[in-house]
PDB file of C-alpha atoms in Angstrom:
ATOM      1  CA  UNK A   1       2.041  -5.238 -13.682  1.00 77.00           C
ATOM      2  CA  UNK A   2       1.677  -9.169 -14.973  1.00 81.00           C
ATOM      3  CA  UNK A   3       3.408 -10.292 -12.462  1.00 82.00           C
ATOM      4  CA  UNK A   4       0.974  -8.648  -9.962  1.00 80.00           C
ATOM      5  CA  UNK A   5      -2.107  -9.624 -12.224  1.00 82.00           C
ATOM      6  CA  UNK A   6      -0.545 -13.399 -11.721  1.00 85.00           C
ATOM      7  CA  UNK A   7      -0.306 -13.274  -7.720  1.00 82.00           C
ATOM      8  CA  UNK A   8      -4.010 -11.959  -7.414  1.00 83.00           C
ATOM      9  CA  UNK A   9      -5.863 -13.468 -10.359  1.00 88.00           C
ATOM     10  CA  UNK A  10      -9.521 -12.797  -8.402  1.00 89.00           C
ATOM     11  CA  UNK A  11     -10.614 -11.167  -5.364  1.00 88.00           C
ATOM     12  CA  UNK A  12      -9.887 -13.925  -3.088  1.00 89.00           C
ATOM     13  CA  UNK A  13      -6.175 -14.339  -4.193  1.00 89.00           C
ATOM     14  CA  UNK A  14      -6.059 -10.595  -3.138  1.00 89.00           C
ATOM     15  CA  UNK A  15      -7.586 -10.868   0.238  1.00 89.00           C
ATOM     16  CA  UNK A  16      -5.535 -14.013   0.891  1.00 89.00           C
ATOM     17  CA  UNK A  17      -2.645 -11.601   0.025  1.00 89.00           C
ATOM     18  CA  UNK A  18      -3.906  -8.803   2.430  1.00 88.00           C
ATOM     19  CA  UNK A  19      -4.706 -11.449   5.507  1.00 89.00           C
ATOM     20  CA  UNK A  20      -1.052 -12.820   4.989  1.00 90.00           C
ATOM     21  CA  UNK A  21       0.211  -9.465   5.422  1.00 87.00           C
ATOM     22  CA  UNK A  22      -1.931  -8.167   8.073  1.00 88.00           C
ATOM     23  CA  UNK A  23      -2.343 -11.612   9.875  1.00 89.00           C
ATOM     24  CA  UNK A  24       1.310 -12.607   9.884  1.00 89.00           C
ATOM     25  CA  UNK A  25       1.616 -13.313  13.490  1.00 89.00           C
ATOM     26  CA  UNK A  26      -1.898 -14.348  14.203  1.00 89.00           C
ATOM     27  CA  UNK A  27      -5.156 -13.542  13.477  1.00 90.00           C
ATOM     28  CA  UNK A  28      -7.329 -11.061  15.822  1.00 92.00           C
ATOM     29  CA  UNK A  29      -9.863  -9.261  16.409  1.00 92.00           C
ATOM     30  CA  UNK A  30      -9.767  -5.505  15.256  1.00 92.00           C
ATOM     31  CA  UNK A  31     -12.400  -4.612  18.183  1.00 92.00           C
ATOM     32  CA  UNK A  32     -10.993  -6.326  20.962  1.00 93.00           C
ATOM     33  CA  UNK A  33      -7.883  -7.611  19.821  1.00 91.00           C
ATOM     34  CA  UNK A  34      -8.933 -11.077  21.123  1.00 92.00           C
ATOM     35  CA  UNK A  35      -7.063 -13.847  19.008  1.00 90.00           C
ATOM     36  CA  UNK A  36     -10.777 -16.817  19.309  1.00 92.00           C
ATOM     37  CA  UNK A  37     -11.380 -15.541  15.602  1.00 91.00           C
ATOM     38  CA  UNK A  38     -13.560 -18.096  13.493  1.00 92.00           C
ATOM     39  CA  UNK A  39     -13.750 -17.762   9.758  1.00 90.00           C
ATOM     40  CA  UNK A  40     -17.492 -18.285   7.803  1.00 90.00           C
ATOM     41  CA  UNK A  41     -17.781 -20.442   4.808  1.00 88.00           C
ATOM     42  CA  UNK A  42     -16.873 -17.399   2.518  1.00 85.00           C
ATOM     43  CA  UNK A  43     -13.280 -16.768   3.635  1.00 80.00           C
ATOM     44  CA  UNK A  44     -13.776 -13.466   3.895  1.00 85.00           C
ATOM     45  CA  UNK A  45     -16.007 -12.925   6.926  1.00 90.00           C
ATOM     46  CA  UNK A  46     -15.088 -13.617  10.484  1.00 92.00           C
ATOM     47  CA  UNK A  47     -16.609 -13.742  13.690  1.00 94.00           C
ATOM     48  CA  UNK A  48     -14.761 -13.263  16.963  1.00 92.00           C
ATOM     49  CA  UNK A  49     -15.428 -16.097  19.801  1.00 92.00           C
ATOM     50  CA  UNK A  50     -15.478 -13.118  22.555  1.00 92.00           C
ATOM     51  CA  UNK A  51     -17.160 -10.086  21.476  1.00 94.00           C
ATOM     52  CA  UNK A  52     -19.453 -11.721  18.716  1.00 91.00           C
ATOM     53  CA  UNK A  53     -18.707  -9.264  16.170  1.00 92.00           C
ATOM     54  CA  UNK A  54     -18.497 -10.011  12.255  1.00 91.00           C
ATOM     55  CA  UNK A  55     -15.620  -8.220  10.418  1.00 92.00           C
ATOM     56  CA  UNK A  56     -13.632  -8.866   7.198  1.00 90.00           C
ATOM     57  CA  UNK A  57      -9.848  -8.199   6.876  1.00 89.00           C
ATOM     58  CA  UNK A  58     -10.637  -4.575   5.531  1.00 90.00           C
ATOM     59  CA  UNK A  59     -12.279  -3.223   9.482  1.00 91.00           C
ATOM     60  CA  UNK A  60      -9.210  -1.099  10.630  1.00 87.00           C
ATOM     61  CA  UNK A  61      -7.669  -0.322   7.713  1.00 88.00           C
ATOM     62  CA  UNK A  62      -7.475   2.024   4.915  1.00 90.00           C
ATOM     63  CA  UNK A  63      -9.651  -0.102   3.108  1.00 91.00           C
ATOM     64  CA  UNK A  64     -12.479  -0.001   5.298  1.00 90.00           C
ATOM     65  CA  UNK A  65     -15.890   1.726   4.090  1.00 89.00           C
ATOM     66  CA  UNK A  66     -14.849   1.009   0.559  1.00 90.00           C
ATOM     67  CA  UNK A  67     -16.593  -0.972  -2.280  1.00 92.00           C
ATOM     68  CA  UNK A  68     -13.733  -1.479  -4.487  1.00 94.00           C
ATOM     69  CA  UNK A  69     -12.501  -4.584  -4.337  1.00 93.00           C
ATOM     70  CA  UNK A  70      -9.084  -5.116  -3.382  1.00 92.00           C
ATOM     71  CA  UNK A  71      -7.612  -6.475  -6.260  1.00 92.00           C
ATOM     72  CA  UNK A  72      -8.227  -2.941  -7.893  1.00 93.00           C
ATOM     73  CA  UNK A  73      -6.749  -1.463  -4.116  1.00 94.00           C
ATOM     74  CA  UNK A  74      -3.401  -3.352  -5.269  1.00 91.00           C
ATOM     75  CA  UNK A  75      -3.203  -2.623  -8.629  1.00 92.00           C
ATOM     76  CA  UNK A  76      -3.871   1.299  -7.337  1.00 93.00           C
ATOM     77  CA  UNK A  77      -0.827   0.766  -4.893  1.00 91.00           C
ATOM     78  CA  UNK A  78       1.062  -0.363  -8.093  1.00 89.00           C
ATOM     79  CA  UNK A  79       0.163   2.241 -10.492  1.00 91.00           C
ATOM     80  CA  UNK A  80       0.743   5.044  -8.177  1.00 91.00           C
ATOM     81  CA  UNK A  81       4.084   3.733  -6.282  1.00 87.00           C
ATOM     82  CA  UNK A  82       5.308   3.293 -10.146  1.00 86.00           C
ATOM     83  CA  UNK A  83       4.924   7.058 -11.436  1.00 85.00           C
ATOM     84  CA  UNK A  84       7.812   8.745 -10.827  1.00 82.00           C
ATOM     85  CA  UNK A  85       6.274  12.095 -10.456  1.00 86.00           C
ATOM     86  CA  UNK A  86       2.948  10.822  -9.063  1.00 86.00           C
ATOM     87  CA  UNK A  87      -0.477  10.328 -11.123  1.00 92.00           C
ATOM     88  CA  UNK A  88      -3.421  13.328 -10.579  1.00 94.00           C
ATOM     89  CA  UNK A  89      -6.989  11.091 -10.295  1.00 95.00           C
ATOM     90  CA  UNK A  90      -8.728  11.137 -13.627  1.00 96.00           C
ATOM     91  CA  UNK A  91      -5.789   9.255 -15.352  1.00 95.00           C
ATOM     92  CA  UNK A  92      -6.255   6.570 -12.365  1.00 95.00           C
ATOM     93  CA  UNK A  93      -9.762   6.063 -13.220  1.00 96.00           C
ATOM     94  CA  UNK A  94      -8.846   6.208 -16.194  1.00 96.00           C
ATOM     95  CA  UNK A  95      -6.306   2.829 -15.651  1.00 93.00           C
ATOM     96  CA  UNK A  96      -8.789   1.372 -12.889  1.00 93.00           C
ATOM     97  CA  UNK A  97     -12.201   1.838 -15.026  1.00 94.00           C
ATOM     98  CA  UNK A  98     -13.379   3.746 -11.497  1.00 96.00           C
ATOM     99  CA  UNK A  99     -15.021   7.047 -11.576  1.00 96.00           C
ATOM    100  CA  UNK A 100     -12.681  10.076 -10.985  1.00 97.00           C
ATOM    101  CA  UNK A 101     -14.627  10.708  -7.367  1.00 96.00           C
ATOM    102  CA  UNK A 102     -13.339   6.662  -6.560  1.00 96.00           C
ATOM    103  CA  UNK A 103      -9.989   7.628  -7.703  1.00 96.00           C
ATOM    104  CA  UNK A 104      -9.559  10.786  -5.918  1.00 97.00           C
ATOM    105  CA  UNK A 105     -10.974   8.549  -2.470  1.00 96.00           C
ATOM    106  CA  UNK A 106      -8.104   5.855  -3.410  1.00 95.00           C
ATOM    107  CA  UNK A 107      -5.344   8.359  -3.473  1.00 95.00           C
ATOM    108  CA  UNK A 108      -6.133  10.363  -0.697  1.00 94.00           C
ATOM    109  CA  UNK A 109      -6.566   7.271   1.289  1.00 93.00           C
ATOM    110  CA  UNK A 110      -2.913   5.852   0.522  1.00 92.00           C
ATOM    111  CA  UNK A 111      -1.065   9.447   1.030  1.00 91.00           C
ATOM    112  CA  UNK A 112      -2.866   8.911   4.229  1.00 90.00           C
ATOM    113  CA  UNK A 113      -1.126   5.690   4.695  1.00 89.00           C
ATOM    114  CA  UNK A 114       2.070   6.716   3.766  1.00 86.00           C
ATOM    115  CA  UNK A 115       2.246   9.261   6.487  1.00 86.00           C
ATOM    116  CA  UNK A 116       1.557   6.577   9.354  1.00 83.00           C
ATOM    117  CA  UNK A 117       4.555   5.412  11.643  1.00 79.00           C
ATOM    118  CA  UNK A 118       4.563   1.627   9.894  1.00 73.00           C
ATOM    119  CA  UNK A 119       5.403   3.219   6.523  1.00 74.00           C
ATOM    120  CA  UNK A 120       8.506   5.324   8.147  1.00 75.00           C
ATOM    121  CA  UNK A 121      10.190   2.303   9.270  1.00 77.00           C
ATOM    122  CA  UNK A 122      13.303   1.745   8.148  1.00 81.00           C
ATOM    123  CA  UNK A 123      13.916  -0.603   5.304  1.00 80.00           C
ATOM    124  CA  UNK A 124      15.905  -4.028   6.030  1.00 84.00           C
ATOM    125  CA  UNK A 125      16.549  -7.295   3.799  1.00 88.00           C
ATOM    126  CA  UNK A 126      17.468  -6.891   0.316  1.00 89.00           C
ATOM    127  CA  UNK A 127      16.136  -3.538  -1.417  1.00 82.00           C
ATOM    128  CA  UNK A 128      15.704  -2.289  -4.682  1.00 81.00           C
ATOM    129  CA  UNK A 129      16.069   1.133  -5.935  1.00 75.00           C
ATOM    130  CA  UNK A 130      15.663   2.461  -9.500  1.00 75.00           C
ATOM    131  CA  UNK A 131      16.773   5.410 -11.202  1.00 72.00           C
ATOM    132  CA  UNK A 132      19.284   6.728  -8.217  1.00 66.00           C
ATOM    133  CA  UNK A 133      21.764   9.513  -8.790  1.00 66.00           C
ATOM    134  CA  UNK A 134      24.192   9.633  -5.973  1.00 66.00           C
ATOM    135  CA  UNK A 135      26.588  12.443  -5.566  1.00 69.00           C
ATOM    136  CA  UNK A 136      27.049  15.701  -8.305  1.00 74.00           C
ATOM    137  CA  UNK A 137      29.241  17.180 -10.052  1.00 81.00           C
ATOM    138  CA  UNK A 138      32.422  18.268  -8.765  1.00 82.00           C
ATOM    139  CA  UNK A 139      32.286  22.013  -9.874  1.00 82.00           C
ATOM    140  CA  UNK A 140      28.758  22.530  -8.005  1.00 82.00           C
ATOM    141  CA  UNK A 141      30.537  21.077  -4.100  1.00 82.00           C
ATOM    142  CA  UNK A 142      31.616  23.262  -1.821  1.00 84.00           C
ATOM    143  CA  UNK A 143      35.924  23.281  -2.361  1.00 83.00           C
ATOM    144  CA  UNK A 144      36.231  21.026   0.885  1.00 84.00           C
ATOM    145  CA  UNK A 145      34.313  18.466  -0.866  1.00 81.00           C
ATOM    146  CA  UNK A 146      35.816  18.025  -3.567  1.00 80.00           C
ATOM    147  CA  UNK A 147      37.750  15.777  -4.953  1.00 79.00           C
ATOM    148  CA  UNK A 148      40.512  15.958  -7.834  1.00 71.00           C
ATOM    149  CA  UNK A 149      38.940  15.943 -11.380  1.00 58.00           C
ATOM    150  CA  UNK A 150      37.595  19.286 -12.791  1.00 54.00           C
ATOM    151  CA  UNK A 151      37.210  22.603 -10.488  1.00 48.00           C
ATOM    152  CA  UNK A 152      35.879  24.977 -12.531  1.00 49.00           C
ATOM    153  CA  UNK A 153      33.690  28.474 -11.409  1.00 49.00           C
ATOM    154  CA  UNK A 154      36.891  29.985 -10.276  1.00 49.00           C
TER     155      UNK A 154
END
């Protein structure tokens, strides 16, 4: 959790974060997917050179039509990803300082997410995994399974 307080310190660290991400091989327009995209004085509005419309990083995304900010959208992501057995919504608002109704619009928002095709991909690099069990014990596999050590039930 420190470590993600220390890569998005304020709201613009966060959307920074979120254009990298989203923006990784270009930037473009989420209404006509042109790629003449010119960025306002804020750096976080832009304006696309062929249809004229203003957007932020959020249009197209699960984070559209929301007023939270997205430094409280990541730290969500990281408090729920982090419960093993998943949070319920009032101890989210609880963590966020968001009303329950927020917290209940955040998590049904990133189940929603997580049931899109770029979630299902499968994993590549180097990946982590904590807590894994792998296997059983011998007494609870079929016979043809096991192997040598302790056969019990019989």
């Amino acid at each position: 959790m420190l470590e993600m307080m220390r890569e998005a310190p304020d709201e613009q660290s966060a959307i920074d974060h979120f254009t990298a991400i989203r923006w990784k091989n270009g930037a473009f327009c989420p209404h006509c997917n042109s790629d003449r995209i010119y960025c306002f004085s804020d750096q976080r509005t832009h304006k696309c050179g062929h249809c004229r419309k203003r957007f932020s990083i959020r249009v197209g995304t699960i984070f559209e039509d929301s007023k939270l900010p997205l430094r409280t959208w990541l730290l969500a992501i990281w408090l729920i990803t982090s419960h093993k057995k998943g949070i319920a919504s009032t101890q989210l608002a609880k963590d966020l300082g968001i009303t329950q109704k927020s917290a209940w619009f955040v998590l049904h928002r990133l189940r929603y997410a997580a049931q899109t095709r770029s979630f299902n991909r499968p994993l590549s690099g180097e990946v982590e995994a904590d807590e894994t069990f792998i296997g059983g014990e011998q007494m609870n596999k079929h016979s043809w399974q096991r192997t040598g050590g302790k056969q019990s039930g019989k």
